[in-house]
Amino acid sequence: MADLEEQIEALWPRAGELGPDDADALAVVSEVIDLLDRGEVRVAEVDAARDTVVVHEWLKHAILLLFRLRAMETVELGPFEFADKLPLKHGFAAAGVRVVPGASARWGAYLGNGVICMPSYVNIGARVGAGTMVDTWATVGSCAQIGEDVHLSGGVGIGGVLEPAQAAPVVIEDEVLIGSRCMITQGARVGRGSVVGEGTILNPSIPVFDAETGEELGRGHVPPWSVAVQASRPRQFPGGEFFLPCVLVLRRLTEGQRHDKAQLNDVLRAHGVSV
Ligand SMILES: CC(C)(COP(=O)(O)OP(=O)(O)OC[C@H]1O[C@@H](n2cnc3c(N)ncnc32)[C@H](O)[C@@H]1OP(=O)(O)O)[C@@H](O)C(=O)NCCC(=O)NCCS
């Protein structure tokens, strides 16, 4: 692995000169993308001791190099035509993953055992943990890190981040429920077991307040075991008072507790109903 990392970091400064004729470079990069695809490496992870997100930049470099090294290709499927540089992911049955027609995941995305993809999109470098539901029209951006037993409800937009290489991707920790049509972007983070209400916008500029105390808990980070919803805060501008979005933690769950609405989702899902 260290050897692969060294090879990628040696290629990276030469990225501008590389192209589809560089077969040796493509072989090295493809090996790394296969590791991502199988979930043997990951672009980012939570360092539990320091409670921070650690980004493995060399893996992002590998993905960016891949775009340089692969040529455009036209693929036809019935009446559809696609033109892209990257192939799609394969081997779903062997991985124990259910992929409904209309869903697609790119090669280099990892989907854990028991993942269900309703018609949705999972981009390269993203990681979706075992037992997670990616519901209809949800998009999981490049390098986003989605935990186990998560529910990304219909239309959720999880932002991707490839550049700059040091930028942290979105991290959704285990057992989270993200309500329909939320937009979570730019390295925002949702802590384990939390429930985020429909239509919430979360990014590192958005303050998160505790409804009980009024305290600002931070920006772009919903703490673990919280029930959080979209709210707005007044802000004075030269032109008058306007309201900007914020996130409000309505209440805290005890560790391990499932919010009753999340439980309902579990029941529906166990019976094969997408919610
Ligand atoms: C976030 C959520 C869990 C809150 O549920 P809850 O803890 O039962 O909270 P309540 O319904 O008791 O609402 C508490 C307050 O928050 C408000 N609120 C509830 N959901 C809200 C939301 N999504 N955005 C903003 N405010 C919300 C309510 O109006 C209520 O205000 P009030 O006290 O003045 O009446 C719930 O909105 C939810 O389950 N969202 C996800 C649903 C979803 O997308 N499911 C997947 C697809 S089916």
Short mmCIF file of C-alpha atoms and ligand atoms in Angstrom, two decimals:
data_model
loop_
_atom_site.label_atom_id
_atom_site.label_comp_id
_atom_site.label_asym_id
_atom_site.label_seq_id
_atom_site.Cartn_x
_atom_site.Cartn_y
_atom_site.Cartn_z
CA MET A 1 0.00 0.00 0.00
CA ALA A 2 2.81 2.42 0.95
CA ASP A 3 4.37 1.59 -2.40
CA LEU A 4 1.17 2.51 -4.26
CA GLU A 5 0.93 5.74 -2.31
CA GLU A 6 4.51 6.61 -3.29
CA GLN A 7 3.79 5.89 -6.94
CA ILE A 8 0.68 8.09 -6.92
CA GLU A 9 2.52 10.93 -5.23
CA ALA A 10 5.33 10.63 -7.81
CA LEU A 11 2.75 10.84 -10.64
CA TRP A 12 0.78 13.71 -9.11
CA PRO A 13 3.21 16.60 -9.92
CA ARG A 14 3.24 15.32 -13.54
CA ALA A 15 -0.58 15.25 -13.79
CA GLY A 16 -0.62 18.01 -16.44
CA GLU A 17 1.58 15.97 -18.80
CA LEU A 18 -0.29 12.68 -18.48
CA GLY A 19 -2.90 11.40 -20.93
CA PRO A 20 -4.64 8.24 -22.11
CA ASP A 21 -1.41 6.96 -23.74
CA ASP A 22 0.32 6.55 -20.37
CA ALA A 23 -0.52 2.89 -19.86
CA ASP A 24 1.85 2.35 -16.93
CA ALA A 25 0.41 5.28 -14.99
CA LEU A 26 -3.13 4.10 -15.75
CA ALA A 27 -2.27 0.63 -14.42
CA VAL A 28 -1.07 2.08 -11.08
CA VAL A 29 -4.04 4.41 -10.74
CA SER A 30 -6.51 1.65 -11.66
CA GLU A 31 -5.08 -0.55 -8.92
CA VAL A 32 -5.84 2.20 -6.40
CA ILE A 33 -9.36 2.75 -7.77
CA ASP A 34 -10.00 -1.00 -7.42
CA LEU A 35 -8.99 -0.76 -3.75
CA LEU A 36 -11.50 2.08 -3.27
CA ASP A 37 -14.13 0.08 -5.16
CA ARG A 38 -13.65 -2.91 -2.84
CA GLY A 39 -13.61 -0.71 0.25
CA GLU A 40 -10.07 -1.70 1.18
CA VAL A 41 -9.03 1.93 1.41
CA ARG A 42 -11.14 5.03 2.03
CA VAL A 43 -10.67 8.68 1.19
CA ALA A 44 -11.48 9.89 4.70
CA GLU A 45 -12.35 8.57 8.14
CA VAL A 46 -13.18 9.87 11.59
CA ASP A 47 -10.29 9.74 14.04
CA ALA A 48 -12.36 8.88 17.11
CA ALA A 49 -9.64 9.81 19.61
CA ARG A 50 -9.36 13.37 18.26
CA ASP A 51 -12.94 13.55 16.94
CA THR A 52 -11.71 14.90 13.62
CA VAL A 53 -11.94 13.80 10.01
CA VAL A 54 -8.67 12.57 8.52
CA VAL A 55 -8.37 12.87 4.73
CA HIS A 56 -6.07 10.57 2.75
CA GLU A 57 -5.07 13.04 0.04
CA TRP A 58 -3.18 10.53 -2.09
CA LEU A 59 -6.43 8.70 -2.80
CA LYS A 60 -8.01 11.91 -4.05
CA HIS A 61 -4.92 12.46 -6.19
CA ALA A 62 -5.43 8.98 -7.66
CA ILE A 63 -9.03 9.85 -8.60
CA LEU A 64 -8.01 13.13 -10.21
CA LEU A 65 -5.24 11.35 -12.14
CA LEU A 66 -7.79 8.83 -13.38
CA PHE A 67 -9.73 11.58 -15.15
CA ARG A 68 -6.53 12.56 -16.97
CA LEU A 69 -5.60 9.02 -17.88
CA ARG A 70 -8.87 7.72 -19.29
CA ALA A 71 -10.23 8.67 -22.69
CA MET A 72 -13.86 9.49 -23.40
CA GLU A 73 -15.89 6.46 -24.41
CA THR A 74 -19.35 6.16 -25.87
CA VAL A 75 -21.58 3.45 -24.44
CA GLU A 76 -24.94 2.51 -25.92
CA LEU A 77 -27.68 0.73 -24.04
CA GLY A 78 -30.93 0.27 -25.94
CA PRO A 79 -32.07 3.76 -26.98
CA PHE A 80 -29.69 5.47 -24.52
CA GLU A 81 -26.25 6.80 -25.32
CA PHE A 82 -23.67 7.81 -22.72
CA ALA A 83 -20.28 9.46 -23.16
CA ASP A 84 -17.95 9.36 -20.19
CA LYS A 85 -14.42 8.66 -19.04
CA LEU A 86 -15.25 6.30 -16.20
CA PRO A 87 -16.92 2.91 -16.16
CA LEU A 88 -19.74 2.06 -13.78
CA LYS A 89 -19.49 -0.23 -10.79
CA HIS A 90 -20.10 -3.97 -11.18
CA GLY A 91 -20.61 -7.07 -9.06
CA PHE A 92 -23.62 -6.00 -6.98
CA ALA A 93 -25.06 -9.46 -6.30
CA ALA A 94 -21.71 -10.75 -5.03
CA ALA A 95 -21.42 -7.68 -2.78
CA GLY A 96 -24.93 -8.23 -1.38
CA VAL A 97 -26.13 -4.91 -2.75
CA ARG A 98 -29.59 -4.21 -4.26
CA VAL A 99 -29.56 -1.72 -7.11
CA VAL A 100 -32.94 -0.73 -8.52
CA PRO A 101 -33.12 0.16 -12.23
CA GLY A 102 -32.27 3.82 -12.66
CA ALA A 103 -29.61 3.76 -9.94
CA SER A 104 -25.98 4.04 -10.87
CA ALA A 105 -22.73 3.98 -9.00
CA ARG A 106 -19.37 4.67 -10.56
CA TRP A 107 -16.38 2.37 -10.40
CA GLY A 108 -14.35 3.41 -7.34
CA ALA A 109 -17.40 3.91 -5.14
CA TYR A 110 -17.78 1.38 -2.34
CA LEU A 111 -21.19 -0.03 -1.39
CA GLY A 112 -21.27 -2.26 1.70
CA ASN A 113 -23.23 -5.46 2.16
CA GLY A 114 -26.98 -4.85 2.40
CA VAL A 115 -26.91 -1.40 0.78
CA ILE A 116 -30.06 -0.59 -1.20
CA CYS A 117 -29.81 1.94 -4.01
CA MET A 118 -33.16 3.22 -5.20
CA PRO A 119 -32.85 5.25 -8.44
CA SER A 120 -29.97 7.39 -7.21
CA TYR A 121 -26.35 8.22 -7.92
CA VAL A 122 -23.15 7.36 -6.07
CA ASN A 123 -20.00 9.00 -7.41
CA ILE A 124 -16.40 7.79 -7.46
CA GLY A 125 -14.54 7.71 -4.13
CA ALA A 126 -17.76 7.72 -2.12
CA ARG A 127 -18.21 5.08 0.54
CA VAL A 128 -21.64 3.83 1.62
CA GLY A 129 -21.59 1.58 4.68
CA ALA A 130 -23.36 -1.75 5.14
CA GLY A 131 -27.13 -1.70 5.52
CA THR A 132 -27.58 1.86 4.26
CA MET A 133 -30.53 2.96 2.10
CA VAL A 134 -29.84 5.46 -0.67
CA ASP A 135 -33.40 6.46 -1.50
CA THR A 136 -34.89 7.77 -4.73
CA TRP A 137 -33.07 10.72 -6.34
CA ALA A 138 -30.52 10.89 -3.55
CA THR A 139 -27.02 11.76 -4.78
CA VAL A 140 -23.84 10.83 -2.97
CA GLY A 141 -21.05 13.07 -4.22
CA SER A 142 -17.47 12.07 -4.90
CA CYS A 143 -15.56 10.96 -1.80
CA ALA A 144 -18.55 11.42 0.57
CA GLN A 145 -18.40 9.04 3.52
CA ILE A 146 -21.74 7.54 4.52
CA GLY A 147 -21.82 5.24 7.54
CA GLU A 148 -23.63 1.98 8.22
CA ASP A 149 -27.42 1.68 8.65
CA VAL A 150 -27.93 5.21 7.41
CA HIS A 151 -31.06 6.34 5.58
CA LEU A 152 -30.53 9.00 2.91
CA SER A 153 -34.16 9.88 2.13
CA GLY A 154 -35.56 10.83 -1.23
CA GLY A 155 -33.79 13.66 -3.03
CA VAL A 156 -31.02 14.14 -0.46
CA GLY A 157 -27.97 15.88 -1.93
CA ILE A 158 -24.71 14.88 -0.34
CA GLY A 159 -22.02 17.09 -1.84
CA GLY A 160 -18.84 15.73 -3.32
CA VAL A 161 -15.36 17.12 -3.00
CA LEU A 162 -12.32 16.24 -5.05
CA GLU A 163 -10.43 19.51 -5.01
CA PRO A 164 -8.61 20.83 -3.15
CA ALA A 165 -7.17 17.47 -2.17
CA GLN A 166 -6.93 18.41 1.52
CA ALA A 167 -10.62 19.38 1.73
CA ALA A 168 -12.65 17.02 3.90
CA PRO A 169 -15.62 15.29 2.30
CA VAL A 170 -19.08 15.15 3.86
CA VAL A 171 -19.22 12.56 6.65
CA ILE A 172 -22.51 11.00 7.72
CA GLU A 173 -21.89 8.67 10.63
CA ASP A 174 -23.62 5.36 11.41
CA GLU A 175 -27.38 5.06 12.09
CA VAL A 176 -28.25 8.56 10.87
CA LEU A 177 -31.55 9.47 9.19
CA ILE A 178 -31.25 12.34 6.71
CA GLY A 179 -34.74 13.65 5.84
CA SER A 180 -35.94 14.21 2.31
CA ARG A 181 -34.28 16.87 0.18
CA CYS A 182 -31.59 17.87 2.66
CA MET A 183 -28.45 19.43 1.17
CA ILE A 184 -25.31 18.53 3.06
CA THR A 185 -22.15 19.81 1.45
CA GLN A 186 -18.52 21.03 1.72
CA GLY A 187 -17.27 18.72 4.42
CA ALA A 188 -20.24 19.02 6.77
CA ARG A 189 -20.64 16.23 9.30
CA VAL A 190 -23.60 14.53 10.97
CA GLY A 191 -22.81 12.61 14.15
CA ARG A 192 -23.86 9.07 14.88
CA GLY A 193 -27.54 8.28 15.45
CA SER A 194 -28.82 11.74 14.56
CA VAL A 195 -32.03 12.58 12.71
CA VAL A 196 -31.97 15.55 10.36
CA GLY A 197 -35.36 16.97 9.31
CA GLU A 198 -36.45 17.43 5.73
CA GLY A 199 -34.94 20.22 3.69
CA THR A 200 -32.06 21.02 6.03
CA ILE A 201 -29.07 22.83 4.55
CA LEU A 202 -25.82 22.05 6.30
CA ASN A 203 -22.36 23.24 5.34
CA PRO A 204 -19.39 24.54 7.35
CA SER A 205 -20.81 28.09 7.29
CA ILE A 206 -24.17 27.15 8.78
CA PRO A 207 -24.36 27.53 12.57
CA VAL A 208 -25.96 24.77 14.60
CA PHE A 209 -27.84 25.92 17.72
CA ASP A 210 -29.17 24.03 20.73
CA ALA A 211 -32.87 24.85 21.11
CA GLU A 212 -32.75 24.19 24.89
CA THR A 213 -29.83 26.47 25.73
CA GLY A 214 -29.53 28.76 22.71
CA GLU A 215 -25.84 27.89 22.56
CA GLU A 216 -24.10 27.75 19.19
CA LEU A 217 -22.76 24.20 19.06
CA GLY A 218 -20.52 24.82 16.06
CA ARG A 219 -20.82 25.16 12.31
CA GLY A 220 -21.51 22.46 9.78
CA HIS A 221 -21.58 19.71 12.38
CA VAL A 222 -24.68 18.12 13.88
CA PRO A 223 -23.61 16.40 17.12
CA PRO A 224 -24.31 12.71 17.64
CA TRP A 225 -27.74 11.54 18.84
CA SER A 226 -29.48 14.81 17.99
CA VAL A 227 -32.81 15.59 16.35
CA ALA A 228 -32.07 18.60 14.16
CA VAL A 229 -34.21 20.67 11.81
CA GLN A 230 -33.83 23.57 9.41
CA ALA A 231 -34.40 26.94 11.07
CA SER A 232 -33.49 30.57 10.37
CA ARG A 233 -31.75 33.32 12.30
CA PRO A 234 -32.13 37.08 11.97
CA ARG A 235 -29.14 38.98 10.66
CA GLN A 236 -28.74 42.71 10.30
CA PHE A 237 -27.43 44.07 6.99
CA PRO A 238 -27.09 47.69 5.79
CA GLY A 239 -30.22 46.98 3.73
CA GLY A 240 -32.26 45.76 6.67
CA GLU A 241 -32.90 42.61 8.66
CA PHE A 242 -32.85 39.33 6.75
CA PHE A 243 -33.04 35.71 7.80
CA LEU A 244 -30.24 33.26 7.05
CA PRO A 245 -30.49 29.50 7.46
CA CYS A 246 -29.28 27.72 10.55
CA VAL A 247 -29.81 24.29 12.04
CA LEU A 248 -31.63 23.82 15.33
CA VAL A 249 -31.07 20.79 17.56
CA LEU A 250 -34.58 20.29 18.90
CA ARG A 251 -33.64 17.61 21.34
CA ARG A 252 -31.08 14.95 22.21
CA LEU A 253 -31.59 11.23 22.01
CA THR A 254 -29.91 8.96 24.49
CA GLU A 255 -27.04 7.02 22.97
CA GLY A 256 -28.36 4.02 21.05
CA GLN A 257 -31.94 5.36 20.99
CA ARG A 258 -33.71 5.39 17.65
CA HIS A 259 -36.02 8.34 17.08
CA ASP A 260 -39.56 6.94 16.65
CA LYS A 261 -39.75 8.22 13.06
CA ALA A 262 -36.47 6.50 12.31
CA GLN A 263 -37.92 3.30 13.76
CA LEU A 264 -40.85 3.62 11.39
CA ASN A 265 -38.40 3.76 8.51
CA ASP A 266 -36.73 0.59 9.78
CA VAL A 267 -40.04 -1.24 9.83
CA LEU A 268 -40.94 -0.13 6.32
CA ARG A 269 -37.53 -1.02 5.02
CA ALA A 270 -37.56 -4.44 6.63
CA HIS A 271 -40.68 -5.09 4.57
CA GLY A 272 -39.00 -3.93 1.39
CA VAL A 273 -40.86 -0.61 1.18
CA SER A 274 -38.81 2.39 0.22
CA VAL A 275 -39.66 5.46 2.27
C1 LIG B 1 -36.86 15.90 12.16
C2 LIG B 1 -38.07 15.14 12.68
C3 LIG B 1 -37.57 13.82 13.15
C4 LIG B 1 -38.70 15.95 13.80
O1 LIG B 1 -39.70 15.16 14.36
P1 LIG B 1 -40.10 15.27 15.92
O2 LIG B 1 -38.90 15.11 16.76
O3 LIG B 1 -41.22 14.32 16.13
O4 LIG B 1 -40.53 16.73 16.08
P2 LIG B 1 -42.02 17.28 16.06
O5 LIG B 1 -42.73 16.71 14.84
O6 LIG B 1 -42.58 17.03 17.42
O7 LIG B 1 -41.77 18.80 15.84
C5 LIG B 1 -41.16 19.63 16.82
C6 LIG B 1 -41.14 21.03 16.28
O8 LIG B 1 -40.23 21.09 15.18
C7 LIG B 1 -40.90 21.49 13.99
N1 LIG B 1 -40.40 20.64 12.91
C8 LIG B 1 -40.61 19.33 12.74
N2 LIG B 1 -40.00 18.91 11.65
C9 LIG B 1 -39.40 19.98 11.10
C10 LIG B 1 -38.61 20.16 9.94
N3 LIG B 1 -38.30 19.15 9.13
N4 LIG B 1 -38.14 21.38 9.67
C11 LIG B 1 -38.43 22.44 10.51
N5 LIG B 1 -39.18 22.30 11.63
C12 LIG B 1 -39.65 21.08 11.90
C13 LIG B 1 -42.36 21.25 14.23
O9 LIG B 1 -43.16 22.15 13.52
C14 LIG B 1 -42.49 21.43 15.73
O10 LIG B 1 -42.67 22.78 16.04
P3 LIG B 1 -43.73 23.18 17.24
O11 LIG B 1 -43.13 22.56 18.48
O12 LIG B 1 -43.75 24.65 17.24
O13 LIG B 1 -45.02 22.53 16.85
C15 LIG B 1 -39.12 14.92 11.57
O14 LIG B 1 -39.39 16.14 10.94
C16 LIG B 1 -38.67 13.87 10.59
O15 LIG B 1 -38.82 12.68 10.82
N6 LIG B 1 -38.10 14.22 9.48
C17 LIG B 1 -37.62 13.25 8.48
C18 LIG B 1 -38.77 12.70 7.65
C19 LIG B 1 -38.26 12.07 6.41
O16 LIG B 1 -37.72 12.76 5.55
N7 LIG B 1 -38.40 10.77 6.33
C20 LIG B 1 -37.92 10.02 5.24
C21 LIG B 1 -38.85 10.04 4.09
S1 LIG B 1 -40.40 9.38 4.49
#
